[in-house]
PDB file of C-alpha atoms in Angstrom:
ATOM      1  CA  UNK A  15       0.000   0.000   0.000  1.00 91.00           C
ATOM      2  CA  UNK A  16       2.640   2.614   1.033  1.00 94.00           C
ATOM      3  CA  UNK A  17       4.204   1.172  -2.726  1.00 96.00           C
ATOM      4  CA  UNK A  18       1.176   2.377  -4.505  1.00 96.00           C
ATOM      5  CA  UNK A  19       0.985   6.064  -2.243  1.00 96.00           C
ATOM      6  CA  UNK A  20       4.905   6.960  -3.278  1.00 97.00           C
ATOM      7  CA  UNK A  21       4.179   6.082  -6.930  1.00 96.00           C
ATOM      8  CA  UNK A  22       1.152   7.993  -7.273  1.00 96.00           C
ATOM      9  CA  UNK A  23       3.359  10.989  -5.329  1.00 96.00           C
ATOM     10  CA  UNK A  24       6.170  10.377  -7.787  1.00 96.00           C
ATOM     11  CA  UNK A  25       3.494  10.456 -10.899  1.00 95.00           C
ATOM     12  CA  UNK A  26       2.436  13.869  -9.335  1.00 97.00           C
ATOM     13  CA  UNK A  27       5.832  15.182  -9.278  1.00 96.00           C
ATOM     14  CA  UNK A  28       6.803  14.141 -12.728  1.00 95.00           C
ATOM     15  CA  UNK A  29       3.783  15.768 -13.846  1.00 96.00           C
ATOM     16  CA  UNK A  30       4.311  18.589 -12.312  1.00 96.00           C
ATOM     17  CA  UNK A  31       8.106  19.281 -12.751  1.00 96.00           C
ATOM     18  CA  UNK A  32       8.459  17.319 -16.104  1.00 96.00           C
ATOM     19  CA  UNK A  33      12.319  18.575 -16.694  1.00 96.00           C
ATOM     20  CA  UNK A  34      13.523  17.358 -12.790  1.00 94.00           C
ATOM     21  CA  UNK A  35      13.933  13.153 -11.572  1.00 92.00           C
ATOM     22  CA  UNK A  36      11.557  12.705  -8.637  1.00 92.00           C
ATOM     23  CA  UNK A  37      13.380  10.399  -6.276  1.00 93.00           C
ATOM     24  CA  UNK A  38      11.359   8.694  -3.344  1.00 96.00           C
ATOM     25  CA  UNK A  39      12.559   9.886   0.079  1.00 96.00           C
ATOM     26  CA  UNK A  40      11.021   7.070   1.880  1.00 96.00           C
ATOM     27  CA  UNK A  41       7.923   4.911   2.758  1.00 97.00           C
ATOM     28  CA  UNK A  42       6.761   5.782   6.217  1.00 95.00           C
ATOM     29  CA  UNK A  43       3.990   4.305   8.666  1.00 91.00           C
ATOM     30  CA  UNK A  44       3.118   7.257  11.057  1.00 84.00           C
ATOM     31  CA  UNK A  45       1.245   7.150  14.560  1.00 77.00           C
ATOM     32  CA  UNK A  46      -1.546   8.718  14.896  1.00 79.00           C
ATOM     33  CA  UNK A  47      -1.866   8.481  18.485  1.00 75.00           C
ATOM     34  CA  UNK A  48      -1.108  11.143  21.089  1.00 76.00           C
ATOM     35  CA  UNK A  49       2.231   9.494  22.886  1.00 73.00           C
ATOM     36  CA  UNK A  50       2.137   8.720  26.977  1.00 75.00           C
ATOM     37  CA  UNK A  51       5.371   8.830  28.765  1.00 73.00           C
ATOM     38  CA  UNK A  52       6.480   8.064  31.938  1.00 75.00           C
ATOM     39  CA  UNK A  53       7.535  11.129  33.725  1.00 75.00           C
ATOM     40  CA  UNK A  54       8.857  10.656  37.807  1.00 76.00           C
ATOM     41  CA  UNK A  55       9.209  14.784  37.857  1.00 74.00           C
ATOM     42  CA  UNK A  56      12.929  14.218  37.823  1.00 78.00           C
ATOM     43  CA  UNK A  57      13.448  14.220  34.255  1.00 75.00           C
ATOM     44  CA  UNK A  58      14.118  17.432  32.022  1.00 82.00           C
ATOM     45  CA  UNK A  59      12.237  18.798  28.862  1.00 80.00           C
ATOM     46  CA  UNK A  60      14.829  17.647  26.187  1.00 80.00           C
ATOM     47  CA  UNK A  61      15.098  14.484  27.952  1.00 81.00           C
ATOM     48  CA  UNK A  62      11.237  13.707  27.849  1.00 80.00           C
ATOM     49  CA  UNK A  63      11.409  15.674  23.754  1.00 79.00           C
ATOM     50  CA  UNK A  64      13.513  12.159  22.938  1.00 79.00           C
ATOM     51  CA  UNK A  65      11.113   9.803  24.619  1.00 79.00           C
ATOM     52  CA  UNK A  66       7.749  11.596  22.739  1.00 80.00           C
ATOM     53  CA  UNK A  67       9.940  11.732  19.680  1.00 78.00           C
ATOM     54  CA  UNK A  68      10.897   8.182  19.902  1.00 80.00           C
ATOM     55  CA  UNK A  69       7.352   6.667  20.301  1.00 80.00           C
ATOM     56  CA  UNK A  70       6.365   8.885  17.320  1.00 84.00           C
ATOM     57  CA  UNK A  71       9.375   7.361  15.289  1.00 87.00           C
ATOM     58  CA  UNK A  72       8.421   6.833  12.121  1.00 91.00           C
ATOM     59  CA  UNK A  73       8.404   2.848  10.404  1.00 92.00           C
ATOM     60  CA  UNK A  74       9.072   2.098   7.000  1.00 95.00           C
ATOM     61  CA  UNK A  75      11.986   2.606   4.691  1.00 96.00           C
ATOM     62  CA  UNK A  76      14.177   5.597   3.652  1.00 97.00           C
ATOM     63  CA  UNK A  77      16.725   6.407   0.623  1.00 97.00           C
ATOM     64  CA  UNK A  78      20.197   5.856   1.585  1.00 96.00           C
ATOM     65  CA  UNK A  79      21.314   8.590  -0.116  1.00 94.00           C
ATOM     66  CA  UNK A  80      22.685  10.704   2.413  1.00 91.00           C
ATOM     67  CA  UNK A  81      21.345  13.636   1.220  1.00 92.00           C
ATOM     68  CA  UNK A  82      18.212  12.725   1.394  1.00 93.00           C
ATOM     69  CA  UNK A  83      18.962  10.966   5.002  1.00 93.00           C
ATOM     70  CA  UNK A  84      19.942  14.685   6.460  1.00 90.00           C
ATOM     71  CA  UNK A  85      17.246  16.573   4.834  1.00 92.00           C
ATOM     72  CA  UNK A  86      14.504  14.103   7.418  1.00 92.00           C
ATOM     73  CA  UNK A  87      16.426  14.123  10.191  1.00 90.00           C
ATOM     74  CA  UNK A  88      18.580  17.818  10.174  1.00 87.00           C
ATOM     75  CA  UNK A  89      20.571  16.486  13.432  1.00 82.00           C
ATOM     76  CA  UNK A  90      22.245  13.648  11.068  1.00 78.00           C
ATOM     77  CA  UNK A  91      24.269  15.628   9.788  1.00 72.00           C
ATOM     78  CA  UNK A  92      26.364  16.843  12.454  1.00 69.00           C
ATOM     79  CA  UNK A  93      26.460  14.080  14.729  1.00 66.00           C
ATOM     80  CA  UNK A  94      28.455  11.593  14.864  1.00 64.00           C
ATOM     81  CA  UNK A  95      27.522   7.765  16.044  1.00 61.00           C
ATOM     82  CA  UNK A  96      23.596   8.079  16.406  1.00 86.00           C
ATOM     83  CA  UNK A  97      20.569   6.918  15.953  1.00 88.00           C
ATOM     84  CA  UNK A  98      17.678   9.267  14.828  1.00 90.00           C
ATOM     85  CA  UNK A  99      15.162   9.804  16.761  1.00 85.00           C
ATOM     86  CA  UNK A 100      12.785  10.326  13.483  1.00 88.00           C
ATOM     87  CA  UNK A 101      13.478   7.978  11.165  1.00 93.00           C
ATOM     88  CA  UNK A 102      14.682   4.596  11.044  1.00 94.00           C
ATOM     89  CA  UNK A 103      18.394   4.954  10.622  1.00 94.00           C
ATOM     90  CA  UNK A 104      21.202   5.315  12.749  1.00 92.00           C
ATOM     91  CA  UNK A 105      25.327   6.543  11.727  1.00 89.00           C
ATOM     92  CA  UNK A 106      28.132   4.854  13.095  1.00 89.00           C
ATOM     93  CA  UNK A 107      30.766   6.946  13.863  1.00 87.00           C
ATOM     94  CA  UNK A 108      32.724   6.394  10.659  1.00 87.00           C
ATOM     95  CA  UNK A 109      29.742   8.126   8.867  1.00 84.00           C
ATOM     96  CA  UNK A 110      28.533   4.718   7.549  1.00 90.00           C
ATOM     97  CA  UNK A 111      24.510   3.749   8.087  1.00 92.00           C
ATOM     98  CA  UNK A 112      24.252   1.322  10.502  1.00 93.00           C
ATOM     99  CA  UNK A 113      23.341  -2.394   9.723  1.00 93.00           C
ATOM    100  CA  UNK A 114      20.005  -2.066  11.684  1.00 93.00           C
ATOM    101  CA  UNK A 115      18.939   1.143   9.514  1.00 95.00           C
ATOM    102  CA  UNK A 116      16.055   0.382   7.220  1.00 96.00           C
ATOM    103  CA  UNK A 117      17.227   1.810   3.837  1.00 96.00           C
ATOM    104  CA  UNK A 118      17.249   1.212   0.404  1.00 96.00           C
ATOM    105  CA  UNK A 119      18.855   2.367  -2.903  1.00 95.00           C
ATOM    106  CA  UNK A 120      16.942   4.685  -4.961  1.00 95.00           C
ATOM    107  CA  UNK A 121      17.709   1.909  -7.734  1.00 95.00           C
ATOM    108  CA  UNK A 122      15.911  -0.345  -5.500  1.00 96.00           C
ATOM    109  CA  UNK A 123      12.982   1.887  -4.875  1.00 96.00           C
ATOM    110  CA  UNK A 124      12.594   2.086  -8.805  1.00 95.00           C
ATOM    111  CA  UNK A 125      12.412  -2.082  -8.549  1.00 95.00           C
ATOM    112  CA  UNK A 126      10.049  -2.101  -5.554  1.00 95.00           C
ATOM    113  CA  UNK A 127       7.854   0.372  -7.296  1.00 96.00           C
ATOM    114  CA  UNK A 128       7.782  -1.260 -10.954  1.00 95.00           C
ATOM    115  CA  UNK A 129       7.184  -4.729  -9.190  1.00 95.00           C
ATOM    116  CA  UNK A 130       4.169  -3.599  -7.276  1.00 95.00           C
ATOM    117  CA  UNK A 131       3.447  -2.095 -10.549  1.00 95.00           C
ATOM    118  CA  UNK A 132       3.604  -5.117 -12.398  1.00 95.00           C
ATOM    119  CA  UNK A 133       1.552  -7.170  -9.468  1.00 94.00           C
ATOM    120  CA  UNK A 134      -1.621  -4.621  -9.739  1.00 95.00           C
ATOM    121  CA  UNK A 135      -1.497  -5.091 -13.552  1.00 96.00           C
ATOM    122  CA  UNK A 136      -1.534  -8.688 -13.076  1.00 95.00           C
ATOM    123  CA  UNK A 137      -4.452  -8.448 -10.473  1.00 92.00           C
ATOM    124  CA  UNK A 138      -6.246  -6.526 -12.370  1.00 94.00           C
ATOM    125  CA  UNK A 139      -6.337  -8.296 -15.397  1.00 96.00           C
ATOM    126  CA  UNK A 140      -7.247 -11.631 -13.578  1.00 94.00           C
ATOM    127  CA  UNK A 141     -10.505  -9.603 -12.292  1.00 93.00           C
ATOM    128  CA  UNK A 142     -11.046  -7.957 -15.539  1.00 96.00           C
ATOM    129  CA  UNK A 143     -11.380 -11.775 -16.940  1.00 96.00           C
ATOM    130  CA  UNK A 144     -13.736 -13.275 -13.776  1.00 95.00           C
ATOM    131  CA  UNK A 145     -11.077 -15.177 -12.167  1.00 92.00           C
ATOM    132  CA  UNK A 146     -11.958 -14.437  -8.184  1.00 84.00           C
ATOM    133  CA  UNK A 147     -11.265 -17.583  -7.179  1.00 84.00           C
ATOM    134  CA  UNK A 148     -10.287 -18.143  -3.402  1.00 87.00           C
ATOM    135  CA  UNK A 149      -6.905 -18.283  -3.305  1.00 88.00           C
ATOM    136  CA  UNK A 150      -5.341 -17.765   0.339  1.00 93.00           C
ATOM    137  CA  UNK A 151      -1.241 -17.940   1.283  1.00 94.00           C
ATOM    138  CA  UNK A 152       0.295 -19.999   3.644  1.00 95.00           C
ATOM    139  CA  UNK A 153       3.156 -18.594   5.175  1.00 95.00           C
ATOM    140  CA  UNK A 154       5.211 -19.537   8.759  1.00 92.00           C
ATOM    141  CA  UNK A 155       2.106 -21.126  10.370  1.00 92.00           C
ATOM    142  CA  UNK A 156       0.062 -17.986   9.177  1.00 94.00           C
ATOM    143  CA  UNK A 157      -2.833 -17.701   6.733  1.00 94.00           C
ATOM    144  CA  UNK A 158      -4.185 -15.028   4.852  1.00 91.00           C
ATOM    145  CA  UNK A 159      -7.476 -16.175   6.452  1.00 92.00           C
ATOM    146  CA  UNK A 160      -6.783 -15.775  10.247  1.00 92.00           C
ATOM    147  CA  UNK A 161      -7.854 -12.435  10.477  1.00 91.00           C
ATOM    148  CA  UNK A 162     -10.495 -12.459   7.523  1.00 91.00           C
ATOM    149  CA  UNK A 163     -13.443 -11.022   8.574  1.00 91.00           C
ATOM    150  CA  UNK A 164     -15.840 -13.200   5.371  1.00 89.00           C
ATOM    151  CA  UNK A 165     -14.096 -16.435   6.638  1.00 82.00           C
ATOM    152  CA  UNK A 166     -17.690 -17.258   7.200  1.00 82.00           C
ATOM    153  CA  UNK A 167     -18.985 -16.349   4.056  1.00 89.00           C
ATOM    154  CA  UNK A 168     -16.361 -17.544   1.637  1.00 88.00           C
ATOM    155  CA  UNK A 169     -16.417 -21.484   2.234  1.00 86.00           C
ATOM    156  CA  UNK A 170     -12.532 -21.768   1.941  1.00 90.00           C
ATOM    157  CA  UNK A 171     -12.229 -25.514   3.831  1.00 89.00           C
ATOM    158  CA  UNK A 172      -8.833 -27.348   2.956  1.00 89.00           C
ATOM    159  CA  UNK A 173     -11.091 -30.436   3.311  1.00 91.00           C
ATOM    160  CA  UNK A 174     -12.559 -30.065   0.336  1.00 90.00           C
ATOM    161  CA  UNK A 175     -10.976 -31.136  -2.738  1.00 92.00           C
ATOM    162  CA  UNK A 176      -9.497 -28.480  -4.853  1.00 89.00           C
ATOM    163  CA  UNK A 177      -8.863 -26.022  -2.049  1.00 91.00           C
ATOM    164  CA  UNK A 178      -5.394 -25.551  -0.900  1.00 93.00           C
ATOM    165  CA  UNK A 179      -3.540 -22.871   0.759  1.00 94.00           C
ATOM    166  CA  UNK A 180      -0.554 -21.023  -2.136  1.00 93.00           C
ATOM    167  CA  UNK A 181       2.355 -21.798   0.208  1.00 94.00           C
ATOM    168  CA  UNK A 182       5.271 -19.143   0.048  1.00 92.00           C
ATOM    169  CA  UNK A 183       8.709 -19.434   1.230  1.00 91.00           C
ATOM    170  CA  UNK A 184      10.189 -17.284   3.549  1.00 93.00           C
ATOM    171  CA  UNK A 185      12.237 -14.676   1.981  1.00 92.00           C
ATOM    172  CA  UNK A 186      15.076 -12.570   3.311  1.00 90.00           C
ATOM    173  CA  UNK A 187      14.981  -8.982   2.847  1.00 89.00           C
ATOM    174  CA  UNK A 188      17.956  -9.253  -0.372  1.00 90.00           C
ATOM    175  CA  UNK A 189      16.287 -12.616  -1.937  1.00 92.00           C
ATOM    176  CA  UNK A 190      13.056 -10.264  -2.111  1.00 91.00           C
ATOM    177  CA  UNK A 191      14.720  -7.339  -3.531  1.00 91.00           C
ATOM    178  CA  UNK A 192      16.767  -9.933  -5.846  1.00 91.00           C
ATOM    179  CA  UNK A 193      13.514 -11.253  -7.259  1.00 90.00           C
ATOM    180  CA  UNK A 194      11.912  -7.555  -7.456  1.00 91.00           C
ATOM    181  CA  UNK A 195      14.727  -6.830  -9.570  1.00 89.00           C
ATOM    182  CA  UNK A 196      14.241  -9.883 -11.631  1.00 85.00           C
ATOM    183  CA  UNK A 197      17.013 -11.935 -10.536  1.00 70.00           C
ATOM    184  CA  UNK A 198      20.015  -9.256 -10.929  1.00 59.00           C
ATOM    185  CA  UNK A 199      22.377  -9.357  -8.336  1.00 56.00           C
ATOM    186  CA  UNK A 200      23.605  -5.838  -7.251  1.00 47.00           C
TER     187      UNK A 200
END
């Protein structure tokens, strides 16, 4: 879903600047919520700032680009060694990302985004031509019907013959961006 927001941003912006490259900064889940901390009394304004900023930390993915990196979190680019408290990267103190930051290449953006591309295409000409069959996944003990709110109503029952759950493999984060990018290494 956050796939099909960017490109539709990215469609906007190509429309609208037609002569500049629109590069995606990042795919974010926000909270909505208004944070709670724990406060004892003790504790000082910037110190509870970094525990309301950290619950409102955003999840997702960002460009690696570090450009892009300092221009969402301003603070990235003068410290050293840290973690930001807005997005989900962090800089060890030889400048490099961190292993635990969530990043990709904008080349790899352009693959996620053609790929989910290519997947609503295909969806949608399966429905153009009637095919709504039932069709659930199976993947690490979990179903695509555990939390379905027309299990009731759809009469999906492995029990009966020609019903079967489409089991996928488990996929690392690279093996997925491998096969997004149709099998090219980088």
């Amino acid at each position: 879903q956050l796939v099909v927001y960017m490109n539709a941003a990215l469609e906007i912006m190509k429309q609208r600047y037609p002569d500049c490259e629109a590069v995606p900064a990042g795919i974010f889940y926000y909270h909505i919520d208004d944070p709670m901390v724990e406060e004892d009394g003790t504790q000082e304004e910037e110190e509870l700032q970094k525990k309301i900023f950290q619950k409102l930390k955003l999840s997702g993915v960002v460009n690696e680009d570090r450009e892009v990196i300092n221009t969402l979190d301003t603070s990235m680019e003068t410290e050293s060694s840290i973690n930001s408290s807005v997005i989900p990267v962090g800089v060890n103190k030889d400048g490099s990302l961190k292993k635990a930051s969530k990043t990709l290449s904008t080349k790899d953006f352009a693959a996620l985004s053609s790929y989910v591309n290519e997947t609503i295409l295909h969806l949608g000409q399966r429905m153009m031509q009637g095919d709504i069959g039932i069709s659930p996944y199976e993947l690490a003990g979990k179903t695509g019907c555990d939390y379905c709110e027309f299990r009731g109503i759809c009469h999906f029952d492995t029990k009966i013959p020609g019903f079967a759950f489409r089991r996928q493999t488990e996929l690392s984060e690279e093996e997925l961006l491998c096969r997004m990018r149709g099998g090219e290494e980088t």
